[in-house]
Amino acid sequence: MKLCRPYTGYAVLNIFFNLLMSLFFLGSFTLFIPVLQMLFKTVPAVTTPPESLNLLDIDSIKDNFYYIIGSQISKYGEVEVLIGICVIIIVVFLLKNLFRFLAMFFLAVVRIGVVRDFRNNLYEKITILPLGYYSEQRKGDILARISSDVLEVEHSVMSS
């Protein structure tokens, strides 16, 4: 974890963009299912205005959302609303993929930086060891341990 401290800002950006990506992923289909149901007349369009908007009440938010969509359908027609929904879905998917790319970009900075610092620390440690250590240990064993340790650190950075 000491090696991750210089990259805390990048890790925070990774978390932020992962949250945005999750938000757009959840909103991409769940928000548009009721709209498509109204457009294809499996659910009647709501044209009467709800009482008031209460942001703490899910039913109030849902009723207001249904009313807005129902009024848009009656005002502009089904085809125009469907075209608008398609455009919104495309934009939402583009934003979701953009945020996913940015999250992976900042994760790569953290992963590469930590692995580079770990390899530099290992190199410094190996170069200051006495020559007697190398005569007692097999060279292939030392290289295999170094490679597997670096790979394990890289995987743990990616998973955490």
Coordinates of N, CA and C in Angstrom, one line a residue:
M1 N 0.8 -1.2 0.0 CA 0.0 0.0 0.0 C 0.9 1.3 0.0
K2 N 2.1 1.1 0.5 CA 3.0 2.3 0.5 C 3.3 2.7 -0.9
L3 N 3.4 1.8 -1.8 CA 3.6 2.1 -3.2 C 2.5 2.8 -3.9
C4 N 1.3 2.6 -3.4 CA 0.1 3.2 -4.0 C -0.2 4.7 -3.6
R5 N 0.5 5.1 -2.5 CA 0.2 6.5 -2.0 C 0.5 7.6 -3.0
P6 N 1.5 7.5 -3.8 CA 1.7 8.6 -4.8 C 0.6 8.6 -5.9
Y7 N -0.1 7.6 -6.0 CA -1.1 7.5 -7.1 C -2.6 7.6 -6.5
T8 N -2.7 8.1 -5.4 CA -4.0 8.2 -4.7 C -5.0 9.1 -5.6
G9 N -4.6 10.1 -6.1 CA -5.4 11.0 -7.0 C -6.0 10.2 -8.2
Y10 N -5.1 9.4 -8.8 CA -5.6 8.6 -10.0 C -6.5 7.5 -9.5
A11 N -6.3 7.0 -8.3 CA -7.2 5.9 -7.8 C -8.6 6.6 -7.5
V12 N -8.6 7.8 -7.0 CA -9.9 8.5 -6.7 C -10.6 8.8 -8.0
L13 N -9.9 9.2 -9.0 CA -10.5 9.4 -10.3 C -11.1 8.2 -10.9
N14 N -10.3 7.0 -10.7 CA -10.8 5.8 -11.2 C -12.2 5.4 -10.5
I15 N -12.2 5.6 -9.2 CA -13.5 5.3 -8.5 C -14.6 6.2 -9.0
F16 N -14.3 7.5 -9.2 CA -15.3 8.5 -9.6 C -15.9 8.1 -11.0
F17 N -15.0 7.8 -11.9 CA -15.5 7.4 -13.2 C -16.2 6.1 -13.3
N18 N -15.8 5.1 -12.4 CA -16.5 3.9 -12.3 C -17.9 4.1 -11.7
L19 N -18.1 5.0 -10.8 CA -19.4 5.3 -10.3 C -20.3 6.0 -11.4
L20 N -19.7 6.9 -12.1 CA -20.4 7.5 -13.2 C -20.8 6.5 -14.3
M21 N -19.9 5.5 -14.6 CA -20.2 4.5 -15.6 C -21.3 3.6 -15.0
S22 N -21.3 3.3 -13.8 CA -22.4 2.4 -13.2 C -23.7 3.2 -13.2
L23 N -23.7 4.5 -13.0 CA -24.9 5.3 -13.0 C -25.5 5.3 -14.4
F24 N -24.7 5.5 -15.4 CA -25.2 5.5 -16.8 C -25.6 4.2 -17.3
F25 N -24.9 3.1 -16.8 CA -25.3 1.8 -17.1 C -26.7 1.4 -16.6
L26 N -26.9 1.7 -15.3 CA -28.2 1.5 -14.7 C -29.3 2.3 -15.4
G27 N -29.0 3.5 -15.7 CA -30.0 4.4 -16.3 C -30.3 4.1 -17.8
S28 N -29.4 3.4 -18.4 CA -29.6 3.2 -19.9 C -30.8 2.4 -20.2
F29 N -31.2 1.4 -19.5 CA -32.3 0.6 -19.8 C -33.5 0.8 -18.8
T30 N -33.2 0.9 -17.6 CA -34.3 1.0 -16.6 C -35.1 2.2 -16.7
L31 N -34.6 3.3 -17.2 CA -35.4 4.5 -17.4 C -36.2 4.5 -18.6
F32 N -35.8 3.7 -19.6 CA -36.5 3.8 -20.9 C -37.5 2.7 -21.1
I33 N -37.6 1.7 -20.2 CA -38.6 0.7 -20.3 C -40.0 1.2 -20.2
P34 N -40.3 2.1 -19.1 CA -41.6 2.7 -19.1 C -42.0 3.5 -20.3
V35 N -41.0 4.2 -20.8 CA -41.3 5.1 -22.0 C -41.7 4.2 -23.2
L36 N -40.9 3.1 -23.4 CA -41.2 2.2 -24.5 C -42.6 1.5 -24.3
Q37 N -42.9 1.2 -23.0 CA -44.2 0.6 -22.8 C -45.3 1.6 -23.1
M38 N -45.1 2.9 -22.8 CA -46.2 3.9 -23.2 C -46.2 4.1 -24.7
L39 N -45.1 4.1 -25.4 CA -45.1 4.3 -26.8 C -45.7 3.1 -27.5
F40 N -45.5 1.9 -27.1 CA -46.1 0.7 -27.7 C -47.5 0.3 -27.1
K41 N -48.0 1.2 -26.3 CA -49.3 1.1 -25.7 C -49.6 -0.2 -24.9
T42 N -48.5 -0.7 -24.3 CA -48.8 -1.8 -23.3 C -49.2 -1.2 -21.9
V43 N -48.9 0.1 -21.7 CA -49.3 0.8 -20.5 C -49.9 2.1 -21.0
P44 N -51.0 2.5 -20.4 CA -51.6 3.8 -20.9 C -50.8 5.0 -20.5
A45 N -50.7 5.9 -21.4 CA -49.9 7.2 -21.2 C -50.6 8.0 -20.1
V46 N -49.9 8.6 -19.2 CA -50.4 9.4 -18.1 C -50.5 10.8 -18.6
T47 N -51.7 11.4 -18.6 CA -51.9 12.8 -19.0 C -52.4 13.7 -17.9
T48 N -52.7 13.1 -16.8 CA -53.1 14.0 -15.7 C -51.9 14.3 -14.8
P49 N -51.7 15.6 -14.4 CA -50.6 15.9 -13.7 C -50.6 15.4 -12.2
P50 N -49.5 14.9 -11.7 CA -49.5 14.4 -10.3 C -49.5 15.6 -9.4
E51 N -49.7 15.2 -8.1 CA -49.9 16.3 -7.1 C -48.7 17.2 -7.0
S52 N -47.6 16.7 -6.5 CA -46.4 17.5 -6.4 C -45.2 16.5 -6.4
L53 N -44.0 17.1 -6.7 CA -42.8 16.3 -6.8 C -42.1 16.3 -5.4
N54 N -42.0 15.1 -4.9 CA -41.2 14.9 -3.7 C -40.0 14.0 -4.0
L55 N -38.8 14.6 -3.9 CA -37.6 13.9 -4.3 C -37.3 12.7 -3.4
L56 N -37.9 12.6 -2.2 CA -37.6 11.5 -1.3 C -38.6 10.4 -1.5
D57 N -39.6 10.6 -2.3 CA -40.6 9.5 -2.6 C -40.4 9.0 -4.0
I58 N -40.2 7.7 -4.1 CA -40.0 7.0 -5.4 C -41.2 7.1 -6.2
D59 N -42.4 6.9 -5.6 CA -43.6 6.9 -6.4 C -43.9 8.3 -6.9
S60 N -43.6 9.3 -6.2 CA -43.8 10.7 -6.7 C -42.9 10.9 -7.9
I61 N -41.6 10.5 -7.8 CA -40.7 10.7 -8.9 C -41.2 9.9 -10.1
K62 N -41.7 8.7 -9.9 CA -42.1 7.9 -11.0 C -43.4 8.5 -11.6
D63 N -44.3 9.0 -10.8 CA -45.5 9.6 -11.4 C -45.2 10.8 -12.2
N64 N -44.3 11.6 -11.7 CA -43.9 12.8 -12.5 C -43.2 12.5 -13.8
F65 N -42.3 11.4 -13.7 CA -41.7 11.0 -14.9 C -42.7 10.5 -15.9
Y66 N -43.7 9.7 -15.5 CA -44.7 9.2 -16.4 C -45.5 10.3 -17.0
Y67 N -45.8 11.3 -16.2 CA -46.6 12.4 -16.7 C -45.8 13.2 -17.7
I68 N -44.5 13.4 -17.5 CA -43.7 14.2 -18.5 C -43.6 13.4 -19.8
I69 N -43.4 12.1 -19.7 CA -43.4 11.3 -21.0 C -44.7 11.3 -21.6
G70 N -45.8 11.1 -20.9 CA -47.2 11.1 -21.5 C -47.5 12.4 -22.1
S71 N -47.1 13.5 -21.5 CA -47.4 14.8 -22.1 C -46.5 15.1 -23.4
Q72 N -45.3 14.6 -23.4 CA -44.5 14.7 -24.6 C -45.1 13.8 -25.7
I73 N -45.6 12.7 -25.4 CA -46.2 11.8 -26.4 C -47.4 12.5 -27.0
S74 N -48.3 13.1 -26.1 CA -49.5 13.8 -26.7 C -49.1 15.1 -27.4
K75 N -48.0 15.7 -27.0 CA -47.6 17.0 -27.6 C -46.9 16.8 -29.0
Y76 N -46.0 15.9 -29.0 CA -45.1 15.7 -30.2 C -45.5 14.5 -31.1
G77 N -46.1 13.5 -30.5 CA -46.4 12.3 -31.2 C -45.5 11.2 -30.9
E78 N -45.9 10.0 -31.2 CA -45.1 8.8 -30.8 C -43.8 8.7 -31.5
V79 N -43.8 9.0 -32.8 CA -42.6 8.9 -33.6 C -41.5 9.8 -33.2
E80 N -41.8 11.1 -32.9 CA -40.8 12.0 -32.5 C -40.3 11.7 -31.1
V81 N -41.1 11.2 -30.2 CA -40.6 10.8 -28.9 C -39.8 9.6 -29.0
L82 N -40.1 8.7 -29.9 CA -39.3 7.5 -30.1 C -37.9 7.9 -30.7
I83 N -37.9 8.8 -31.6 CA -36.6 9.3 -32.1 C -35.8 9.9 -31.0
G84 N -36.4 10.8 -30.2 CA -35.8 11.4 -29.1 C -35.2 10.4 -28.1
I85 N -36.0 9.3 -27.8 CA -35.5 8.3 -26.9 C -34.3 7.6 -27.5
C86 N -34.3 7.3 -28.8 CA -33.2 6.6 -29.4 C -31.9 7.5 -29.3
V87 N -32.1 8.8 -29.6 CA -30.9 9.7 -29.5 C -30.4 9.7 -28.0
I88 N -31.3 9.8 -27.1 CA -30.9 9.8 -25.7 C -30.2 8.5 -25.3
I89 N -30.7 7.4 -25.8 CA -30.1 6.1 -25.5 C -28.7 6.0 -26.1
I90 N -28.5 6.5 -27.3 CA -27.2 6.5 -27.9 C -26.2 7.4 -27.1
V91 N -26.7 8.6 -26.7 CA -25.8 9.5 -25.9 C -25.5 8.9 -24.5
V92 N -26.4 8.2 -23.9 CA -26.2 7.6 -22.6 C -25.2 6.5 -22.8
F93 N -25.3 5.7 -23.8 CA -24.3 4.6 -24.0 C -22.9 5.1 -24.3
L94 N -22.9 6.2 -25.1 CA -21.6 6.8 -25.4 C -20.9 7.4 -24.1
L95 N -21.7 8.0 -23.3 CA -21.2 8.5 -22.0 C -20.7 7.4 -21.1
K96 N -21.5 6.3 -21.1 CA -21.2 5.2 -20.2 C -19.8 4.6 -20.7
N97 N -19.6 4.4 -22.0 CA -18.4 3.9 -22.5 C -17.2 4.9 -22.3
L98 N -17.5 6.2 -22.4 CA -16.5 7.2 -22.2 C -16.0 7.1 -20.7
F99 N -16.9 7.0 -19.8 CA -16.6 6.9 -18.4 C -15.8 5.6 -18.1
R100 N -16.2 4.5 -18.7 CA -15.5 3.3 -18.6 C -14.1 3.4 -19.1
F101 N -13.9 4.0 -20.2 CA -12.6 4.2 -20.7 C -11.7 5.0 -19.8
L102 N -12.3 6.1 -19.3 CA -11.5 7.0 -18.4 C -11.2 6.3 -17.1
A103 N -12.1 5.4 -16.6 CA -11.8 4.7 -15.4 C -10.6 3.7 -15.6
M104 N -10.7 3.0 -16.7 CA -9.6 2.1 -17.0 C -8.3 2.8 -17.3
F105 N -8.4 4.0 -17.9 CA -7.2 4.8 -18.2 C -6.5 5.2 -16.9
F106 N -7.2 5.7 -15.9 CA -6.6 6.1 -14.6 C -6.2 4.9 -13.8
L107 N -6.9 3.7 -14.0 CA -6.4 2.5 -13.3 C -5.1 2.0 -13.9
A108 N -4.9 2.2 -15.2 CA -3.6 1.8 -15.8 C -2.5 2.7 -15.3
V109 N -2.7 3.9 -15.1 CA -1.7 4.8 -14.5 C -1.3 4.3 -13.1
V110 N -2.2 3.9 -12.3 CA -1.9 3.4 -11.0 C -1.2 2.1 -11.1
R111 N -1.7 1.2 -11.9 CA -1.1 -0.1 -12.0 C 0.4 -0.1 -12.6
I112 N 0.6 0.7 -13.6 CA 1.9 0.8 -14.2 C 2.9 1.5 -13.2
G113 N 2.4 2.5 -12.6 CA 3.3 3.3 -11.6 C 3.7 2.4 -10.4
V114 N 2.7 1.6 -9.9 CA 3.0 0.8 -8.7 C 4.0 -0.3 -9.1
V115 N 3.7 -0.9 -10.3 CA 4.6 -2.0 -10.7 C 6.0 -1.5 -11.0
R116 N 6.1 -0.3 -11.7 CA 7.4 0.3 -11.9 C 8.2 0.6 -10.6
D117 N 7.5 1.2 -9.7 CA 8.1 1.5 -8.4 C 8.5 0.2 -7.7
F118 N 7.7 -0.9 -7.8 CA 8.1 -2.1 -7.1 C 9.3 -2.8 -7.8
R119 N 9.3 -2.7 -9.1 CA 10.5 -3.2 -9.8 C 11.8 -2.5 -9.5
N120 N 11.6 -1.1 -9.4 CA 12.8 -0.3 -9.1 C 13.3 -0.7 -7.7
N121 N 12.4 -0.9 -6.7 CA 12.8 -1.3 -5.4 C 13.4 -2.6 -5.4
L122 N 12.9 -3.6 -6.1 CA 13.5 -4.9 -6.2 C 14.9 -4.8 -6.8
Y123 N 15.1 -4.0 -7.9 CA 16.4 -3.8 -8.5 C 17.4 -3.3 -7.5
E124 N 17.0 -2.2 -6.8 CA 17.9 -1.7 -5.8 C 18.3 -2.7 -4.7
K125 N 17.3 -3.5 -4.3 CA 17.6 -4.5 -3.3 C 18.5 -5.6 -3.8
I126 N 18.3 -6.0 -5.0 CA 19.2 -7.0 -5.6 C 20.6 -6.6 -5.8
T127 N 20.8 -5.3 -6.2 CA 22.1 -4.8 -6.5 C 22.9 -4.6 -5.2
I128 N 22.3 -4.4 -4.1 CA 23.1 -4.2 -2.9 C 23.3 -5.5 -2.1
L129 N 22.7 -6.6 -2.5 CA 23.0 -7.9 -1.8 C 24.4 -8.3 -2.0
P130 N 25.0 -8.9 -1.0 CA 26.4 -9.4 -1.2 C 26.5 -10.5 -2.2
L131 N 27.7 -10.7 -2.8 CA 27.9 -11.7 -3.8 C 27.7 -13.1 -3.3
G132 N 27.9 -13.3 -2.0 CA 27.8 -14.6 -1.4 C 26.3 -15.1 -1.5
Y133 N 25.4 -14.2 -1.5 CA 24.0 -14.6 -1.6 C 23.7 -15.2 -2.9
Y134 N 24.3 -14.7 -4.0 CA 24.1 -15.3 -5.3 C 24.8 -16.6 -5.5
S135 N 25.9 -16.9 -4.8 CA 26.5 -18.2 -4.9 C 25.7 -19.3 -4.2
E136 N 25.0 -18.9 -3.1 CA 24.2 -19.9 -2.4 C 22.8 -20.1 -3.1
Q137 N 22.3 -19.2 -3.7 CA 20.9 -19.3 -4.4 C 21.1 -19.6 -5.9
R138 N 20.1 -20.3 -6.4 CA 20.1 -20.5 -7.8 C 19.5 -19.3 -8.5
K139 N 20.2 -18.9 -9.6 CA 19.8 -17.6 -10.3 C 18.4 -17.7 -10.9
G140 N 18.0 -18.8 -11.4 CA 16.7 -19.0 -12.0 C 15.6 -18.9 -11.0
D141 N 15.9 -19.4 -9.8 CA 14.9 -19.3 -8.7 C 14.7 -17.9 -8.2
I142 N 15.8 -17.1 -8.2 CA 15.7 -15.7 -7.8 C 14.8 -14.9 -8.9
L143 N 15.1 -15.2 -10.2 CA 14.4 -14.5 -11.2 C 12.9 -14.9 -11.2
A144 N 12.6 -16.2 -11.0 CA 11.2 -16.7 -11.0 C 10.5 -16.0 -9.8
R145 N 11.1 -15.9 -8.6 CA 10.5 -15.3 -7.5 C 10.2 -13.8 -7.8
I146 N 11.1 -13.1 -8.4 CA 11.0 -11.7 -8.7 C 9.8 -11.5 -9.7
S147 N 9.8 -12.3 -10.7 CA 8.7 -12.2 -11.7 C 7.4 -12.5 -11.2
S148 N 7.3 -13.6 -10.4 CA 6.0 -13.9 -9.8 C 5.5 -12.9 -8.8
D149 N 6.5 -12.3 -8.0 CA 6.1 -11.3 -7.0 C 5.6 -10.0 -7.7
V150 N 6.2 -9.6 -8.8 CA 5.8 -8.4 -9.6 C 4.4 -8.7 -10.2
L151 N 4.2 -9.9 -10.7 CA 2.9 -10.2 -11.3 C 1.8 -10.2 -10.2
E152 N 2.2 -10.7 -9.1 CA 1.2 -10.8 -8.0 C 0.8 -9.4 -7.5
V153 N 1.8 -8.5 -7.4 CA 1.5 -7.1 -7.1 C 0.6 -6.4 -8.1
E154 N 0.9 -6.7 -9.4 CA 0.1 -6.1 -10.4 C -1.4 -6.6 -10.4
H155 N -1.6 -7.9 -10.1 CA -2.9 -8.4 -10.0 C -3.6 -7.9 -8.8
S156 N -2.9 -7.7 -7.7 CA -3.6 -7.2 -6.5 C -4.0 -5.7 -6.7
V157 N -3.2 -4.9 -7.4 CA -3.5 -3.6 -7.7 C -4.8 -3.5 -8.6
M158 N -4.8 -4.4 -9.6 CA -6.0 -4.4 -10.5 C -7.2 -4.8 -9.7
S159 N -7.1 -5.8 -8.8 CA -8.4 -6.2 -8.2 C -8.8 -5.3 -7.0
S160 N -7.9 -4.6 -6.4 CA -8.3 -3.7 -5.3 C -8.8 -2.4 -5.9

